[in-house]
Coordinates of C-alpha atoms and ligand atoms in Angstrom, one line a residue:
M1 CA 100.3 69.0 109.9
A2 CA 102.8 71.7 109.5
A3 CA 102.2 71.5 105.7
M4 CA 98.5 71.9 106.2
R5 CA 99.0 74.9 108.4
A6 CA 101.3 76.4 105.8
M7 CA 98.7 75.8 103.2
F8 CA 96.0 77.6 105.3
E9 CA 98.3 80.5 105.8
E10 CA 99.1 80.8 102.2
N11 CA 95.4 80.6 101.3
E12 CA 94.7 83.6 103.5
K13 CA 96.9 85.7 101.2
R14 CA 95.3 84.2 98.2
P15 CA 92.6 86.9 97.7
E16 CA 95.4 89.4 96.9
F17 CA 96.7 87.1 94.1
I18 CA 93.1 86.5 92.8
K19 CA 92.5 90.3 92.7
M20 CA 95.7 90.9 90.8
T21 CA 95.0 88.0 88.4
K22 CA 91.5 89.2 87.7
R23 CA 92.4 92.8 87.0
T24 CA 95.4 92.0 84.9
L25 CA 93.5 89.4 82.8
K26 CA 90.7 92.0 82.2
Y27 CA 93.3 94.5 81.0
I28 CA 95.1 92.0 78.8
F29 CA 91.9 90.6 77.2
K30 CA 90.7 94.1 76.5
I31 CA 93.9 95.4 75.0
A32 CA 94.3 92.2 72.8
W33 CA 90.7 92.6 71.6
K34 CA 91.1 96.3 70.9
E35 CA 94.5 96.2 69.1
K36 CA 94.6 92.7 67.4
K37 CA 91.5 90.5 67.4
I38 CA 93.3 88.0 65.2
V39 CA 95.3 86.7 68.2
Y40 CA 92.2 85.0 69.4
L41 CA 91.9 83.2 66.1
L42 CA 95.5 82.1 66.4
F43 CA 94.8 80.6 69.8
V44 CA 91.8 78.7 68.3
T45 CA 94.2 77.4 65.6
K46 CA 96.6 76.2 68.2
F47 CA 93.7 74.5 70.1
I48 CA 92.8 72.5 67.0
A49 CA 96.4 71.6 66.5
G50 CA 96.6 70.3 70.0
A51 CA 93.3 68.3 69.6
L52 CA 94.7 66.6 66.5
G53 CA 97.8 65.7 68.4
E54 CA 95.8 64.1 71.2
L55 CA 93.8 62.1 68.7
K56 CA 97.0 60.7 67.4
L57 CA 98.3 59.9 70.9
L58 CA 95.2 58.5 72.6
L59 CA 92.7 57.1 70.1
L60 CA 94.5 56.1 66.9
P61 CA 97.0 53.8 68.6
K62 CA 94.2 52.0 70.5
L63 CA 92.2 51.5 67.2
L64 CA 95.4 50.3 65.4
I65 CA 96.4 47.8 68.2
D66 CA 92.8 46.4 68.4
E67 CA 92.9 45.7 64.6
V68 CA 96.3 44.0 65.0
E69 CA 95.1 42.0 68.0
A70 CA 92.0 40.9 66.0
I71 CA 94.2 39.6 63.2
S72 CA 96.5 37.8 65.7
I73 CA 93.5 35.9 67.1
G74 CA 92.4 34.8 63.7
A75 CA 89.7 37.4 62.5
D76 CA 89.3 38.3 58.8
V77 CA 92.7 39.7 57.7
S78 CA 91.6 41.8 54.7
T79 CA 88.9 43.7 56.7
H80 CA 91.2 44.4 59.7
L81 CA 94.2 45.2 57.5
H82 CA 92.2 47.7 55.5
N83 CA 91.0 49.3 58.8
A84 CA 94.6 49.4 60.1
I85 CA 95.9 51.1 57.0
I86 CA 93.2 53.8 57.3
Y87 CA 94.1 54.4 61.0
I88 CA 97.8 54.7 60.0
A89 CA 96.9 57.2 57.3
F90 CA 94.8 59.2 59.8
T91 CA 97.7 59.1 62.3
I92 CA 100.1 60.6 59.7
A93 CA 97.6 63.2 58.6
A94 CA 96.8 64.2 62.2
E95 CA 100.5 64.6 63.0
F96 CA 101.1 66.6 59.8
L97 CA 98.1 69.0 60.3
S98 CA 98.8 69.4 64.0
N99 CA 102.4 70.5 63.3
V100 CA 101.5 72.8 60.5
L101 CA 98.7 74.6 62.5
S102 CA 100.9 74.7 65.6
N103 CA 103.8 76.3 63.6
I104 CA 101.5 78.9 62.0
G105 CA 100.0 79.8 65.4
D106 CA 103.4 80.0 67.1
S107 CA 105.2 82.1 64.5
K108 CA 102.3 84.6 64.2
L109 CA 102.0 84.8 68.0
N110 CA 105.7 85.5 68.3
Y111 CA 105.3 88.4 65.9
Y112 CA 102.3 89.8 67.8
S113 CA 104.3 89.4 71.1
T114 CA 106.7 92.1 69.8
F115 CA 103.8 94.2 68.6
F116 CA 102.2 94.2 72.1
D117 CA 105.5 94.8 73.7
R118 CA 105.8 98.0 71.8
I119 CA 102.3 99.1 72.7
L120 CA 102.9 98.5 76.4
T121 CA 106.3 100.3 76.3
Y122 CA 104.6 103.3 74.8
E123 CA 102.0 103.3 77.6
L124 CA 104.7 103.0 80.2
S125 CA 106.9 105.8 78.8
G126 CA 103.7 107.9 78.3
K127 CA 102.8 107.6 81.9
S128 CA 106.4 108.4 83.0
M129 CA 106.3 111.6 81.0
E130 CA 102.9 112.7 82.2
M131 CA 103.1 111.8 85.8
D132 CA 103.6 114.6 88.3
F133 CA 107.1 115.9 88.2
Q134 CA 107.8 115.2 91.8
H135 CA 107.4 111.5 91.3
T136 CA 110.4 111.5 89.0
E137 CA 112.6 111.9 92.1
D138 CA 110.5 109.7 94.4
P139 CA 112.3 106.4 95.1
A140 CA 108.9 104.6 95.5
A141 CA 107.7 105.8 92.1
L142 CA 111.0 105.0 90.5
D143 CA 111.0 101.5 92.0
Q144 CA 107.4 101.0 90.8
Q145 CA 108.4 102.1 87.3
N146 CA 111.2 99.5 87.3
K147 CA 108.9 96.8 88.5
A148 CA 106.4 97.8 85.9
K149 CA 109.0 97.7 83.1
E150 CA 110.3 94.3 84.1
G151 CA 107.0 92.9 85.2
I152 CA 105.2 93.5 81.9
S153 CA 108.1 92.3 79.8
W154 CA 110.0 89.1 80.3
Y155 CA 108.8 88.3 83.8
S156 CA 105.2 87.9 82.6
G157 CA 105.7 87.4 78.9
G158 CA 103.6 90.4 78.1
V159 CA 100.1 90.2 76.5
I160 CA 100.9 87.1 74.4
G161 CA 102.7 85.3 77.3
I162 CA 99.7 85.8 79.5
L163 CA 97.1 84.8 76.9
R164 CA 99.2 81.8 76.0
C165 CA 99.1 80.7 79.6
F166 CA 95.4 81.3 79.9
F167 CA 94.5 79.3 76.7
D168 CA 96.9 76.5 77.8
I169 CA 94.7 76.2 80.9
V170 CA 91.6 76.1 78.8
Y171 CA 93.2 73.4 76.6
N172 CA 94.2 71.3 79.6
I173 CA 90.7 71.5 81.0
A174 CA 89.4 70.1 77.8
L175 CA 92.1 67.4 77.8
M176 CA 91.3 66.6 81.5
F177 CA 87.6 66.0 80.7
T178 CA 88.5 63.8 77.8
S179 CA 90.9 61.6 79.9
V180 CA 88.5 61.5 82.9
T181 CA 85.7 60.2 80.5
L182 CA 88.0 57.5 79.3
F183 CA 88.9 56.4 82.9
V184 CA 85.2 56.4 84.0
F185 CA 84.6 53.8 81.3
Y186 CA 87.8 51.8 81.5
C187 CA 89.4 52.0 85.1
P188 CA 87.9 54.5 87.5
L189 CA 90.2 53.7 90.4
V190 CA 93.2 55.4 88.7
L191 CA 91.4 58.8 89.1
P192 CA 92.0 59.3 92.9
V193 CA 95.7 58.4 92.5
Q194 CA 96.1 61.0 89.8
I195 CA 94.1 63.7 91.8
I196 CA 96.2 63.2 95.0
G197 CA 99.5 63.2 93.0
M198 CA 98.4 66.4 91.2
G199 CA 97.3 68.0 94.5
L200 CA 100.7 67.5 96.0
V201 CA 102.7 68.6 93.0
T202 CA 100.5 71.8 92.7
Y203 CA 101.1 72.6 96.4
F204 CA 104.9 72.3 96.0
N205 CA 104.8 74.4 92.9
Y206 CA 102.8 77.1 94.6
R207 CA 105.4 77.3 97.4
K208 CA 108.0 77.8 94.7
Q209 CA 106.1 80.5 93.0
K210 CA 105.7 82.5 96.3
I211 CA 109.5 82.3 96.8
A212 CA 110.1 83.5 93.3
Y213 CA 107.7 86.4 93.6
E214 CA 109.1 87.6 96.9
S215 CA 112.6 87.7 95.4
F216 CA 111.2 89.6 92.4
L217 CA 109.9 92.3 94.6
K218 CA 113.3 92.6 96.4
L219 CA 115.1 92.6 93.0
G220 CA 113.2 95.7 91.7
K221 CA 115.2 98.1 93.8
I222 CA 118.5 96.3 93.5
N223 CA 118.2 96.2 89.7
R224 CA 117.4 99.9 89.5
V225 CA 120.4 100.9 91.5
F226 CA 122.6 98.3 89.7
G227 CA 121.4 99.7 86.3
Y228 CA 122.1 103.2 87.4
Y229 CA 125.7 102.5 88.3
L230 CA 126.4 100.2 85.3
F231 CA 124.4 101.8 82.5
E232 CA 123.2 105.2 83.2
V233 CA 126.5 106.6 84.5
A234 CA 128.2 105.0 81.6
S235 CA 126.1 107.1 79.3
Q236 CA 127.4 110.2 77.5
K237 CA 125.5 112.5 79.9
Y238 CA 127.9 111.6 82.7
G239 CA 130.9 110.9 80.4
K240 CA 132.9 114.0 81.2
D241 CA 132.4 113.9 84.9
T242 CA 133.2 110.2 85.2
R243 CA 136.4 110.6 83.3
L244 CA 137.7 113.9 84.9
Y245 CA 136.9 112.7 88.4
D246 CA 138.2 109.2 87.6
S247 CA 135.0 107.8 89.1
S248 CA 134.9 104.6 87.1
T249 CA 136.4 102.6 90.0
L250 CA 133.9 103.9 92.4
M251 CA 131.1 103.2 90.0
S252 CA 132.2 99.6 89.2
D253 CA 132.8 98.9 93.0
R254 CA 129.2 100.1 93.7
A255 CA 127.9 98.1 90.7
T256 CA 129.7 95.0 92.0
E257 CA 128.2 95.5 95.5
Y258 CA 124.7 95.5 94.0
G259 CA 125.6 92.8 91.6
M260 CA 126.6 90.5 94.5
E261 CA 123.5 91.4 96.3
S262 CA 121.3 90.2 93.4
V263 CA 123.5 87.0 92.9
E264 CA 123.0 86.2 96.6
L265 CA 119.2 86.7 96.2
F266 CA 119.2 84.3 93.3
R267 CA 121.2 81.8 95.2
E268 CA 118.9 81.9 98.2
R269 CA 115.9 81.6 95.8
A270 CA 117.4 78.5 94.0
T271 CA 118.2 76.7 97.3
K272 CA 114.7 77.2 98.7
C273 CA 113.0 76.2 95.4
C274 CA 115.1 73.1 95.1
R275 CA 113.6 71.6 98.2
F276 CA 110.2 71.7 96.6
D277 CA 111.4 70.2 93.4
Y278 CA 112.6 67.0 95.2
R279 CA 109.3 66.6 96.9
S280 CA 107.5 67.0 93.6
N281 CA 109.6 64.4 91.9
F282 CA 108.9 61.9 94.7
A283 CA 105.2 62.4 94.5
N284 CA 105.3 61.8 90.7
A285 CA 107.2 58.5 91.1
V286 CA 104.7 57.1 93.6
R287 CA 101.8 58.1 91.3
D288 CA 103.3 56.4 88.2
A289 CA 104.0 53.1 90.1
L290 CA 100.4 52.9 91.5
S291 CA 98.7 53.8 88.2
Y292 CA 100.7 51.5 85.9
G293 CA 100.6 48.6 88.3
Y294 CA 96.8 48.7 88.5
L295 CA 96.3 49.0 84.7
G296 CA 98.7 46.1 84.2
Y297 CA 96.8 44.0 86.7
R298 CA 93.4 44.6 85.0
T299 CA 94.9 43.8 81.6
L300 CA 96.4 40.5 82.8
R301 CA 93.0 39.6 84.3
G302 CA 91.5 40.1 80.8
L303 CA 89.4 43.1 81.9
L304 CA 91.1 45.4 79.3
S305 CA 92.2 44.7 75.7
L306 CA 95.7 45.5 74.6
G307 CA 94.4 48.6 72.8
D308 CA 92.5 49.7 75.9
F309 CA 95.6 49.1 78.0
T310 CA 97.7 51.3 75.6
M311 CA 95.0 54.0 75.6
C312 CA 94.7 54.0 79.4
I313 CA 98.5 54.3 79.8
A314 CA 98.5 57.2 77.4
A315 CA 95.4 58.6 79.1
T316 CA 97.1 58.3 82.5
S317 CA 99.9 60.4 81.3
R318 CA 97.6 62.8 79.5
L319 CA 95.3 63.1 82.6
F320 CA 98.3 63.8 84.8
Q321 CA 99.8 66.2 82.3
S322 CA 96.5 68.0 82.0
L323 CA 95.9 68.2 85.8
L324 CA 99.4 69.3 86.3
G325 CA 99.0 71.7 83.3
I326 CA 95.9 73.2 85.0
G327 CA 97.6 73.5 88.4
R328 CA 100.8 74.8 87.0
G329 CA 98.9 77.0 84.5
I330 CA 96.9 78.6 87.2
Q331 CA 100.0 79.2 89.3
D332 CA 101.9 80.4 86.3
L333 CA 99.0 82.6 85.2
S334 CA 98.6 84.2 88.7
E335 CA 102.4 84.6 88.9
K336 CA 102.6 86.2 85.4
C337 CA 99.5 88.4 86.3
S338 CA 101.1 89.5 89.6
Y339 CA 104.2 90.6 87.7
A340 CA 102.2 92.3 85.0
Y341 CA 99.9 93.8 87.7
Q342 CA 102.9 96.0 88.7
F343 CA 102.5 97.7 85.3
L344 CA 98.8 98.5 86.1
V345 CA 99.8 99.8 89.5
Y346 CA 102.3 102.1 87.8
L347 CA 99.7 103.3 85.2
D348 CA 97.4 104.1 88.2
Y349 CA 100.2 105.7 90.2
P350 CA 98.3 108.4 92.1
D351 CA 98.8 112.0 91.3
A352 CA 100.7 114.0 93.9
L353 CA 99.0 117.2 93.0
S354 CA 95.3 117.9 92.9
K355 CA 93.9 118.6 89.5
G356 CA 91.7 121.5 88.6
E357 CA 89.4 122.2 85.7
R358 CA 89.6 125.9 85.3
K359 CA 90.6 127.4 82.0
V360 CA 93.2 130.2 81.8
S361 CA 92.0 133.5 80.5
E362 CA 93.4 135.1 77.4
G363 CA 95.9 138.0 77.4
R364 CA 98.2 139.1 80.1
H365 CA 98.5 137.7 83.6
E366 CA 99.3 138.9 87.0
I367 CA 101.2 136.5 89.4
E368 CA 101.0 136.7 93.2
F369 CA 102.8 134.6 95.9
E370 CA 100.9 134.9 99.1
N371 CA 102.7 133.8 102.3
V372 CA 104.3 130.9 100.4
S373 CA 106.4 128.4 102.3
F374 CA 107.7 125.2 100.9
K375 CA 109.5 122.0 101.9
Y376 CA 110.5 119.4 99.3
P377 CA 108.7 116.0 99.6
R378 CA 110.3 113.7 102.2
S379 CA 112.2 116.7 103.7
D380 CA 111.5 118.5 107.0
E381 CA 113.4 121.6 106.1
Y382 CA 111.8 124.7 104.7
V383 CA 113.5 125.8 101.5
L384 CA 111.2 128.9 101.1
K385 CA 109.5 130.7 104.0
D386 CA 106.8 133.3 103.8
V387 CA 107.5 134.5 100.3
N388 CA 105.2 137.4 99.2
I389 CA 105.5 139.0 95.8
K390 CA 103.3 140.4 93.1
I391 CA 104.5 140.4 89.5
K392 CA 102.3 142.6 87.3
S393 CA 101.4 141.6 83.8
G394 CA 104.1 142.6 81.3
E395 CA 106.6 143.2 84.2
H396 CA 110.2 142.0 83.9
L397 CA 111.5 140.7 87.2
S398 CA 115.0 139.7 88.0
I399 CA 115.7 137.2 90.8
V400 CA 119.1 137.1 92.4
G401 CA 120.6 135.4 95.4
L402 CA 123.4 133.0 96.4
N403 CA 123.3 129.4 95.3
G404 CA 120.8 127.4 97.2
A405 CA 118.8 130.5 98.1
G406 CA 115.6 129.0 96.6
K407 CA 115.4 130.8 93.3
T408 CA 114.9 127.7 91.1
T409 CA 112.5 126.3 93.7
F410 CA 110.4 129.5 93.4
I411 CA 110.2 128.9 89.6
K412 CA 109.3 125.3 90.1
L413 CA 106.4 126.3 92.4
L414 CA 105.2 128.9 90.0
C415 CA 105.2 126.3 87.2
R416 CA 103.4 123.9 89.6
L417 CA 106.0 121.2 89.4
Y418 CA 105.3 121.0 93.2
D419 CA 102.5 122.4 95.3
V420 CA 103.3 124.9 98.0
S421 CA 103.4 123.6 101.6
E422 CA 101.7 126.7 102.9
G423 CA 100.2 129.8 101.4
R424 CA 98.9 130.3 97.9
I425 CA 100.1 131.2 94.4
L426 CA 97.6 133.2 92.4
I427 CA 97.4 133.9 88.7
D428 CA 94.9 136.6 87.9
G429 CA 93.6 136.3 91.5
V430 CA 92.9 132.6 91.2
D431 CA 94.7 129.9 93.1
I432 CA 96.8 128.0 90.6
K433 CA 95.5 124.6 91.9
E434 CA 92.2 125.5 90.3
Y435 CA 93.5 125.6 86.8
S436 CA 93.6 122.6 84.5
E437 CA 97.2 121.3 84.4
E438 CA 97.3 121.3 80.6
E439 CA 96.0 124.8 80.3
Y440 CA 98.2 126.1 83.0
R441 CA 101.4 124.7 81.5
K442 CA 100.6 126.7 78.3
L443 CA 101.2 129.9 80.2
F444 CA 105.0 129.3 80.6
A445 CA 108.0 129.2 78.4
V446 CA 110.8 128.2 80.7
V447 CA 114.5 127.6 80.2
F448 CA 115.7 125.8 83.3
Q449 CA 119.4 125.8 84.3
D450 CA 119.5 122.1 83.6
F451 CA 117.4 122.2 80.4
Q452 CA 117.8 119.2 78.1
L453 CA 117.9 119.1 74.3
F454 CA 116.8 115.9 72.6
A455 CA 118.4 113.7 70.0
F456 CA 116.0 115.2 67.3
S457 CA 116.8 117.7 64.6
L458 CA 117.6 121.2 65.6
R459 CA 114.2 122.3 64.1
D460 CA 112.3 119.8 66.2
N461 CA 114.2 120.8 69.3
V462 CA 113.0 124.4 68.8
A463 CA 109.4 123.6 67.7
M464 CA 108.9 120.6 70.0
G465 CA 105.6 120.2 68.2
R466 CA 103.3 117.2 68.5
A467 CA 103.5 114.8 65.5
D468 CA 100.1 116.1 64.3
E469 CA 101.1 119.8 64.5
E470 CA 102.8 121.5 61.6
T471 CA 106.1 123.3 62.4
N472 CA 106.0 127.0 61.6
E473 CA 109.3 127.4 59.7
E474 CA 109.3 131.2 59.9
K475 CA 108.7 131.1 63.6
V476 CA 111.6 128.6 64.1
E477 CA 114.0 130.8 62.1
E478 CA 112.8 133.9 63.9
A479 CA 113.4 132.3 67.3
L480 CA 116.9 131.2 66.2
K481 CA 117.7 134.6 64.9
L482 CA 116.6 136.3 68.2
S483 CA 118.7 133.9 70.3
G484 CA 121.6 134.4 68.0
L485 CA 121.9 130.8 66.9
Y486 CA 120.7 131.2 63.3
E487 CA 124.0 132.0 61.7
D488 CA 125.6 128.9 63.2
A489 CA 122.6 126.7 62.5
I490 CA 122.6 127.3 58.7
K491 CA 126.2 126.4 58.5
L492 CA 125.6 122.9 59.9
D493 CA 125.7 120.1 57.4
K494 CA 122.0 119.7 57.1
G495 CA 121.1 123.1 58.4
L496 CA 118.1 123.0 60.7
D497 CA 117.6 119.3 59.9
T498 CA 120.9 118.4 61.5
R499 CA 120.3 116.0 64.3
L500 CA 121.6 116.9 67.7
F501 CA 124.0 114.5 69.4
K502 CA 125.5 111.4 67.9
S503 CA 123.3 108.8 69.7
F504 CA 121.2 107.9 66.7
D505 CA 123.1 109.6 63.8
E506 CA 126.8 109.5 63.4
N507 CA 126.6 112.8 61.5
G508 CA 124.7 114.4 64.3
T509 CA 126.2 117.5 65.8
E510 CA 127.4 118.3 69.3
L511 CA 126.6 122.0 70.0
S512 CA 128.8 124.0 72.2
G513 CA 127.5 125.0 75.7
G514 CA 126.6 128.4 74.5
Q515 CA 124.9 127.2 71.3
R516 CA 122.9 124.7 73.4
Q517 CA 121.7 127.5 75.6
K518 CA 120.7 129.6 72.6
A519 CA 118.8 126.6 71.2
A520 CA 117.0 126.3 74.5
I521 CA 116.2 130.0 74.5
S522 CA 114.9 129.6 70.9
R523 CA 112.6 126.8 72.1
A524 CA 111.1 129.0 74.7
L525 CA 110.7 131.9 72.3
Y526 CA 109.0 129.6 69.7
K527 CA 106.5 128.5 72.3
D528 CA 105.3 132.1 72.5
A529 CA 103.8 131.7 75.9
P530 CA 102.6 134.8 77.9
I531 CA 105.1 134.3 80.7
V532 CA 108.8 133.8 79.9
I533 CA 111.1 132.4 82.6
L534 CA 114.8 132.1 82.1
D535 CA 116.7 130.4 84.9
E536 CA 120.4 131.4 84.4
P537 CA 120.0 131.3 80.6
T538 CA 123.3 132.8 79.9
A539 CA 125.6 131.0 82.3
A540 CA 127.3 129.2 79.4
L541 CA 127.6 132.3 77.2
D542 CA 130.6 134.5 77.0
P543 CA 130.1 138.1 78.4
L544 CA 129.7 139.5 74.9
A545 CA 127.1 137.0 73.8
E546 CA 125.4 137.5 77.2
Y547 CA 125.3 141.3 76.7
E548 CA 123.8 140.8 73.2
I549 CA 121.1 138.7 74.7
Y550 CA 120.3 141.2 77.4
K551 CA 120.3 144.1 74.9
K552 CA 117.7 142.1 72.9
F553 CA 115.8 141.1 76.0
D554 CA 112.9 143.4 75.4
T555 CA 112.5 142.2 71.8
L556 CA 113.0 138.6 72.9
V557 CA 110.1 138.6 75.4
G558 CA 108.2 141.6 73.9
G559 CA 105.5 142.9 76.2
K560 CA 105.2 139.6 78.1
S561 CA 105.8 139.0 81.7
A562 CA 109.3 137.7 82.3
I563 CA 111.2 136.3 85.2
Y564 CA 114.8 136.1 84.9
I565 CA 117.3 134.4 87.3
S566 CA 120.9 135.3 86.9
H567 CA 124.2 135.4 88.8
R568 CA 125.4 138.2 86.5
L569 CA 123.9 141.2 88.0
S570 CA 124.5 143.5 85.0
S571 CA 121.4 141.7 83.5
C572 CA 119.2 143.1 86.3
K573 CA 119.5 146.6 84.9
F574 CA 117.2 145.5 82.1
C575 CA 114.4 144.5 84.5
D576 CA 111.7 146.5 86.1
H577 CA 112.2 145.0 89.5
I578 CA 114.7 142.9 91.3
A579 CA 113.9 140.4 94.1
V580 CA 116.8 139.3 96.2
F581 CA 116.5 135.8 97.8
S582 CA 118.3 135.1 101.0
D583 CA 117.5 133.2 104.2
K584 CA 114.7 131.3 102.4
T585 CA 112.7 134.4 101.5
I586 CA 112.8 137.7 99.6
K587 CA 115.0 139.9 101.6
E588 CA 115.2 142.9 99.2
Y589 CA 112.9 144.1 96.5
G590 CA 113.1 147.2 94.2
T591 CA 114.6 148.6 91.1
H592 CA 118.2 148.4 90.3
D593 CA 118.8 152.0 91.1
E594 CA 117.0 151.7 94.5
L595 CA 118.8 148.5 95.5
V596 CA 122.2 149.5 94.4
K597 CA 122.0 152.6 96.7
K598 CA 120.8 150.6 99.7
E599 CA 123.4 150.8 102.5
N600 CA 124.7 147.4 103.5
G601 CA 122.2 145.9 101.1
I602 CA 122.8 142.4 99.8
Y603 CA 122.3 143.4 96.2
A604 CA 124.5 146.5 96.5
E605 CA 127.3 144.4 97.9
M606 CA 126.9 141.7 95.2
F607 CA 126.7 144.3 92.5
A608 CA 129.8 146.1 93.6
A609 CA 131.7 142.8 93.6
Q610 CA 130.7 142.0 90.1
A611 CA 130.5 145.4 88.4
Q612 CA 134.1 145.4 87.4
Y613 CA 133.6 142.5 85.0
Y614 CA 131.1 144.2 82.9
V615 CA 132.3 147.7 82.7
D616 CA 134.5 147.1 79.6
V617 CA 131.9 145.0 77.8
A618 CA 129.0 147.3 78.3
S619 CA 130.9 150.5 77.5
Ligands
ADP701 P1 118.9 128.2 93.8 O1 118.2 128.1 92.6 O2 118.7 129.5 94.5 O3 120.4 127.9 93.7 P2 117.4 125.9 94.6 O4 116.0 126.4 94.6 O5 117.9 125.1 93.5 O6 118.4 127.1 94.9 O7 117.6 125.1 96.0 C1 117.1 125.6 97.3 C2 117.4 124.5 98.3 O8 116.5 123.4 98.0 C3 118.8 124.0 98.3 O9 119.1 123.8 99.7 C4 118.6 122.6 97.6 O10 119.6 121.7 98.2 C5 117.2 122.2 98.0 N1 116.7 121.4 96.9 C6 116.6 121.7 95.6 N2 116.0 120.7 94.9 C7 115.6 119.8 95.7 C8 115.0 118.6 95.6 N3 114.5 118.1 94.5 N4 114.7 117.8 96.8 C9 115.2 118.3 98.0 N5 115.8 119.4 98.1 C10 116.1 120.2 97.0

C-alpha cells in the first residue's frame, strides 16, 4: 500500500520529467541532424548488428537442435546433417557480421561523441561570454553554469550518449515484439510473469534514479565551491597572493570541508540506492523460477520440442532483457535528459537587462546622468544616490574620490553592465536602455582597473579582432607607440607575435605591471571608439611613465569624449572638468583651477596632500 502511494506521488511529479525529456530530445535530434547526419546511419548499422546477434541467439540454435533431434529419432541423416551444417555456417556468419558492424558503429560513434562534446562546449562558453555581465557574479547563474557543464557532459553522455540510449529503447521494443510473438505461439502463460517482474524492477530503478538526480542537484553547488578552492585558487592568477599570504592551508582546509560534504552526499546516495537493488534482485529470482519451471513442465509433457524449449528459454531471457531494457532505457533516457536539460536552462538563462533595438548615431556623443541611483543586485544599500552630470561631446572628464566612493560603479552603469535602480542615463538625449546592446558597446573603449590580457599574442591582445576580421597592422603599431609599449614590444623574441603568459607557450612572455597596463591602453586605442574610459590606467606605472601618458593624453584620445578615473590628481589638470565622488554622489564639480581654490573643498585637500609627489617630475 505504501509502495502504491509512493508510486502515485512520484507520478504526480512525472510531467516535469516528461517535459525535460521531450525538450532535450528535440534539441539533441536537431543538433545531430544539423551537424552530422551520419550518426543516424551508424545507429542503423548497430541495429542490424543487434538483429543478427538475436538471430544467432534465438532462432539458429532451435533450428540446429531440431535437426539433431530428428537424427536422434531415426530421420534421414544426410538431409538433416546437411541442414545442420548450413545452420552452423549461418550462426558463424551472423556472429562475425554482427561483431564487425557493431565495432564499426561503436568506434565511429565514440569519435562523434568527442565532436559533439566540443560543439556543446563552444555553445556553453559562448553563452557565458555573452550573458549579461551581472550574471557573472550571481551565485544562481554560476550554479546553473556548473550544472549545465556537468549535465551535458559525463552525467548525460552528451549528444551520442542520449541518442545511444534512445536507439537502445527502439531496439529493445523491436526485440520485445519478437519475443512476445514467440511466446504467443509457444507458451503464452510466461508473459504475465515477465510483465509483473519487469514492472517491479522498473519501479525500483525509478526510485533509484530519483535519489541520484536529487543528489546531483545538491552536488552542483558543492562542486563549484570545491573547484574554486582546489583548482581556481591554485591557478597562476592567485599564485602571488596565496604564497605571500600563506593561504594554502586555509584553501586546503576549505577544500577538504567541501570534499567531505560531497563524500557524505555520495555515501547517503549509495545507502539509499542499495535498498532498491536488493528488492530488484529478489523480484528477478522469483521471475526466473516461475518461467523456467513452467517451460520445463510443458517440455516434459511433450507440448514443446527440445528446440522449442531452448528457443523459449532464450526468448524468456530476451523478453525480460528487452522489457528491462525498455524500462531502464526510459528511466535512463529521462535521467540523462534531465541532466542535459540543465544545459538548455543555462542557454535560455534570462537576460537581466532589457534589450533595445535603437542604433547609435554617428559622430560625437553627449552623455547625461539624470538623478541616477544604484544598488548592486542582491544588495539593499545604495552605492550611488542622485547622481546628475552632463558630459559634453569631446569633453575630458576626470573622476576622483576615495576608494569605494562609486567611481567604477559609475563607469559600469555608463557601459550598461548594470541597469540603474532609479533615474536615467541618456546618450544624445536617448535613454541608453533603448539602444541595441551590440551597437551601444561599440561606443566605448574602456580600460578597467582589473582589465585582463589573454594568453594570445600581443598583437591579438591589442586588436582583439574577430577571426573573420583582418588585423590592421599599422593601427596596432600606432596604438603601441602611443601607449609607449612599442619599443619594448619589438624587443620581444617574436616581436608582436610573442604570446603573453606561459599557460600555452613556454616561450610566452610575462609583461611587467606597467607594460600590461600599456598593452591594455593600446587595446582601447586600437578600438578607436568615440568614448574613451580609463579607470586608473596608470596605477602600475612609475610617475615618469605616468606623466608621459598624461602629456600625450590629448593625442591619445584625440577629440573624443574621455572619462578618466585616477588617484593621482596631477592627471586632472589635463581634463576639462573634474567630478569629485563622495558620500555616494558627486560632491564637487568644476575645473582644476576652480576646485583647487575651493575653501575646505575635498579636491583641494586631496590635491594639497598629493601635490608634493609630482612637483619634481612635472617641472
Ligand atoms: P571606487 O571605484 O570608487 O573605488 P566602486 O564603484 O568600485 O568604488 O565601489 C563602490 C561600492 O560598491 C563599494 O562599497 C563596493 O564595495 C561596492 N561594490 C562594488 N562592486 C560591487 C559588486 N559587484 N557587488 C556589490 N557591491 C559592490
